[in-house]
PDB file of C-alpha atoms in Angstrom:
ATOM      1  CA  MET A   1      -5.284 -13.214  -3.775  1.00 92.00           C
ATOM      2  CA  LYS A   2      -4.341 -10.467  -1.335  1.00 96.00           C
ATOM      3  CA  LYS A   3      -4.991  -6.855  -2.275  1.00 98.00           C
ATOM      4  CA  ILE A   4      -2.395  -4.219  -1.400  1.00 98.00           C
ATOM      5  CA  LEU A   5      -3.436  -0.592  -1.663  1.00 97.00           C
ATOM      6  CA  LEU A   6      -0.767   2.113  -1.870  1.00 97.00           C
ATOM      7  CA  VAL A   7      -1.873   5.651  -1.137  1.00 96.00           C
ATOM      8  CA  CYS A   8      -0.125   8.887  -2.071  1.00 92.00           C
ATOM      9  CA  ALA A   9      -1.048  12.499  -2.670  1.00 88.00           C
ATOM     10  CA  ALA A  10      -1.963  12.130  -6.339  1.00 81.00           C
ATOM     11  CA  GLY A  11      -1.508   8.415  -7.085  1.00 64.00           C
ATOM     12  CA  MET A  12       1.343   9.098  -9.479  1.00 72.00           C
ATOM     13  CA  SER A  13       4.478   8.786  -7.369  1.00 75.00           C
ATOM     14  CA  THR A  14       3.625   5.270  -6.241  1.00 88.00           C
ATOM     15  CA  SER A  15       3.093   3.852  -9.736  1.00 90.00           C
ATOM     16  CA  MET A  16       6.789   3.016 -10.158  1.00 92.00           C
ATOM     17  CA  LEU A  17       6.841   1.383  -6.735  1.00 95.00           C
ATOM     18  CA  VAL A  18       3.765  -0.690  -7.620  1.00 96.00           C
ATOM     19  CA  LYS A  19       5.528  -1.875 -10.785  1.00 96.00           C
ATOM     20  CA  ARG A  20       8.599  -2.946  -8.816  1.00 97.00           C
ATOM     21  CA  MET A  21       6.501  -4.677  -6.159  1.00 98.00           C
ATOM     22  CA  ILE A  22       4.657  -6.639  -8.850  1.00 97.00           C
ATOM     23  CA  GLU A  23       7.964  -7.590 -10.497  1.00 97.00           C
ATOM     24  CA  HIS A  24       9.262  -8.953  -7.190  1.00 97.00           C
ATOM     25  CA  ALA A  25       5.986 -10.753  -6.427  1.00 98.00           C
ATOM     26  CA  THR A  26       6.169 -12.464  -9.822  1.00 97.00           C
ATOM     27  CA  THR A  27       9.775 -13.494  -9.192  1.00 96.00           C
ATOM     28  CA  VAL A  28       8.923 -15.158  -5.860  1.00 96.00           C
ATOM     29  CA  ASN A  29       5.520 -16.518  -6.962  1.00 96.00           C
ATOM     30  CA  ILE A  30       3.356 -14.432  -4.628  1.00 95.00           C
ATOM     31  CA  GLU A  31      -0.124 -13.763  -5.972  1.00 95.00           C
ATOM     32  CA  VAL A  32      -1.110 -10.212  -5.073  1.00 97.00           C
ATOM     33  CA  ASP A  33      -3.154  -7.410  -6.540  1.00 97.00           C
ATOM     34  CA  ILE A  34      -1.296  -4.121  -6.000  1.00 97.00           C
ATOM     35  CA  ASN A  35      -2.715  -0.726  -6.918  1.00 96.00           C
ATOM     36  CA  ALA A  36      -1.959   2.908  -6.149  1.00 95.00           C
ATOM     37  CA  PHE A  37      -4.494   5.658  -5.659  1.00 93.00           C
ATOM     38  CA  ALA A  38      -4.689   9.259  -4.573  1.00 92.00           C
ATOM     39  CA  ILE A  39      -5.953   9.650  -1.031  1.00 91.00           C
ATOM     40  CA  ALA A  40      -9.484  10.722  -2.015  1.00 89.00           C
ATOM     41  CA  GLU A  41     -10.002   7.767  -4.352  1.00 92.00           C
ATOM     42  CA  ALA A  42      -8.385   5.366  -1.877  1.00 92.00           C
ATOM     43  CA  LYS A  43     -11.024   6.166   0.740  1.00 93.00           C
ATOM     44  CA  GLY A  44     -13.729   4.819  -1.563  1.00 93.00           C
ATOM     45  CA  LYS A  45     -11.729   1.654  -2.212  1.00 92.00           C
ATOM     46  CA  ILE A  46     -11.290   1.140   1.530  1.00 94.00           C
ATOM     47  CA  LYS A  47     -15.003   1.673   2.228  1.00 92.00           C
ATOM     48  CA  ASN A  48     -15.788  -0.963  -0.410  1.00 91.00           C
ATOM     49  CA  ASN A  49     -13.375  -3.433   1.249  1.00 90.00           C
ATOM     50  CA  GLU A  50     -11.111  -3.456  -1.801  1.00 92.00           C
ATOM     51  CA  ALA A  51      -7.906  -3.829   0.230  1.00 96.00           C
ATOM     52  CA  ASP A  52      -6.341  -6.324   2.632  1.00 97.00           C
ATOM     53  CA  VAL A  53      -3.542  -3.948   3.634  1.00 98.00           C
ATOM     54  CA  ILE A  54      -3.047  -0.211   3.114  1.00 98.00           C
ATOM     55  CA  LEU A  55       0.379   1.383   2.735  1.00 98.00           C
ATOM     56  CA  LEU A  56       0.756   5.143   2.824  1.00 97.00           C
ATOM     57  CA  GLY A  57       3.473   7.010   0.985  1.00 96.00           C
ATOM     58  CA  PRO A  58       5.637   9.074   3.343  1.00 96.00           C
ATOM     59  CA  GLN A  59       4.211  12.307   1.895  1.00 94.00           C
ATOM     60  CA  VAL A  60       0.725  11.436   3.250  1.00 95.00           C
ATOM     61  CA  ARG A  61       1.782   9.904   6.582  1.00 96.00           C
ATOM     62  CA  PHE A  62       0.046  12.774   8.397  1.00 97.00           C
ATOM     63  CA  GLN A  63      -3.269  11.354   7.135  1.00 96.00           C
ATOM     64  CA  LYS A  64      -2.733   7.925   8.686  1.00 97.00           C
ATOM     65  CA  SER A  65      -5.319   8.434  11.437  1.00 97.00           C
ATOM     66  CA  GLU A  66      -7.879   9.568   8.863  1.00 96.00           C
ATOM     67  CA  ILE A  67      -7.306   6.425   6.772  1.00 97.00           C
ATOM     68  CA  GLU A  68      -7.409   4.250   9.898  1.00 97.00           C
ATOM     69  CA  ALA A  69     -10.809   5.750  10.713  1.00 97.00           C
ATOM     70  CA  VAL A  70     -12.097   4.826   7.248  1.00 96.00           C
ATOM     71  CA  ALA A  71     -10.652   1.294   7.636  1.00 96.00           C
ATOM     72  CA  GLN A  72     -12.412   0.988  11.017  1.00 94.00           C
ATOM     73  CA  GLY A  73      -9.722  -1.316  12.396  1.00 93.00           C
ATOM     74  CA  LYS A  74     -10.553  -3.996   9.825  1.00 94.00           C
ATOM     75  CA  ILE A  75      -7.570  -3.385   7.549  1.00 96.00           C
ATOM     76  CA  PRO A  76      -3.943  -2.845   8.622  1.00 97.00           C
ATOM     77  CA  VAL A  77      -2.656   0.658   7.792  1.00 98.00           C
ATOM     78  CA  ALA A  78       1.057   1.538   7.799  1.00 98.00           C
ATOM     79  CA  VAL A  79       3.459   4.118   6.399  1.00 98.00           C
ATOM     80  CA  ILE A  80       6.080   2.982   3.890  1.00 98.00           C
ATOM     81  CA  ASP A  81       9.642   3.474   5.102  1.00 97.00           C
ATOM     82  CA  MET A  82      11.016   6.691   3.611  1.00 96.00           C
ATOM     83  CA  LYS A  83      14.274   5.058   2.458  1.00 97.00           C
ATOM     84  CA  ASP A  84      12.454   2.191   0.759  1.00 97.00           C
ATOM     85  CA  TYR A  85      10.034   4.623  -0.857  1.00 96.00           C
ATOM     86  CA  GLY A  86      12.810   6.923  -2.082  1.00 94.00           C
ATOM     87  CA  ALA A  87      14.790   3.993  -3.479  1.00 96.00           C
ATOM     88  CA  MET A  88      11.609   2.465  -4.963  1.00 95.00           C
ATOM     89  CA  ASN A  89      12.587  -0.789  -3.231  1.00 97.00           C
ATOM     90  CA  GLY A  90       9.731  -3.021  -4.362  1.00 97.00           C
ATOM     91  CA  LYS A  91      11.083  -6.096  -2.591  1.00 98.00           C
ATOM     92  CA  SER A  92      11.310  -4.433   0.797  1.00 98.00           C
ATOM     93  CA  VAL A  93       7.896  -2.768   0.547  1.00 98.00           C
ATOM     94  CA  LEU A  94       6.253  -6.013  -0.602  1.00 98.00           C
ATOM     95  CA  ASP A  95       7.916  -7.891   2.272  1.00 98.00           C
ATOM     96  CA  PHE A  96       6.603  -5.225   4.670  1.00 98.00           C
ATOM     97  CA  ALA A  97       3.068  -5.582   3.287  1.00 98.00           C
ATOM     98  CA  MET A  98       3.174  -9.372   3.540  1.00 97.00           C
ATOM     99  CA  LYS A  99       4.361  -9.150   7.142  1.00 97.00           C
ATOM    100  CA  LEU A 100       1.424  -6.858   7.970  1.00 97.00           C
ATOM    101  CA  LEU A 101      -0.944  -9.377   6.383  1.00 94.00           C
ATOM    102  CA  GLU A 102       0.389 -12.110   8.667  1.00 91.00           C
ATOM    103  CA  GLU A 103      -0.332 -10.135  11.848  1.00 82.00           C
TER     104      GLU A 103
END
């Protein structure tokens, strides 16, 4: 099971997106573990290898290089598209995460 880690400023704004991503994953029979955390807590999860892909909310995109440093090139890190994030488009964000996992 692949683990997708969403990161935002406080971990709250991504909770709805996580719910929609899980709903879509269930619909298309993709087994994933998706969680959202505030940036500080996410760093610990990354250090403990608790993610296969890391997606940053647009509001923390400026911290991408910092998260990449913690991931040490072992885990893909990307910023969620602002339109998909604003629309809480779980399908599109899940598809984006799965594409990153294939690379």
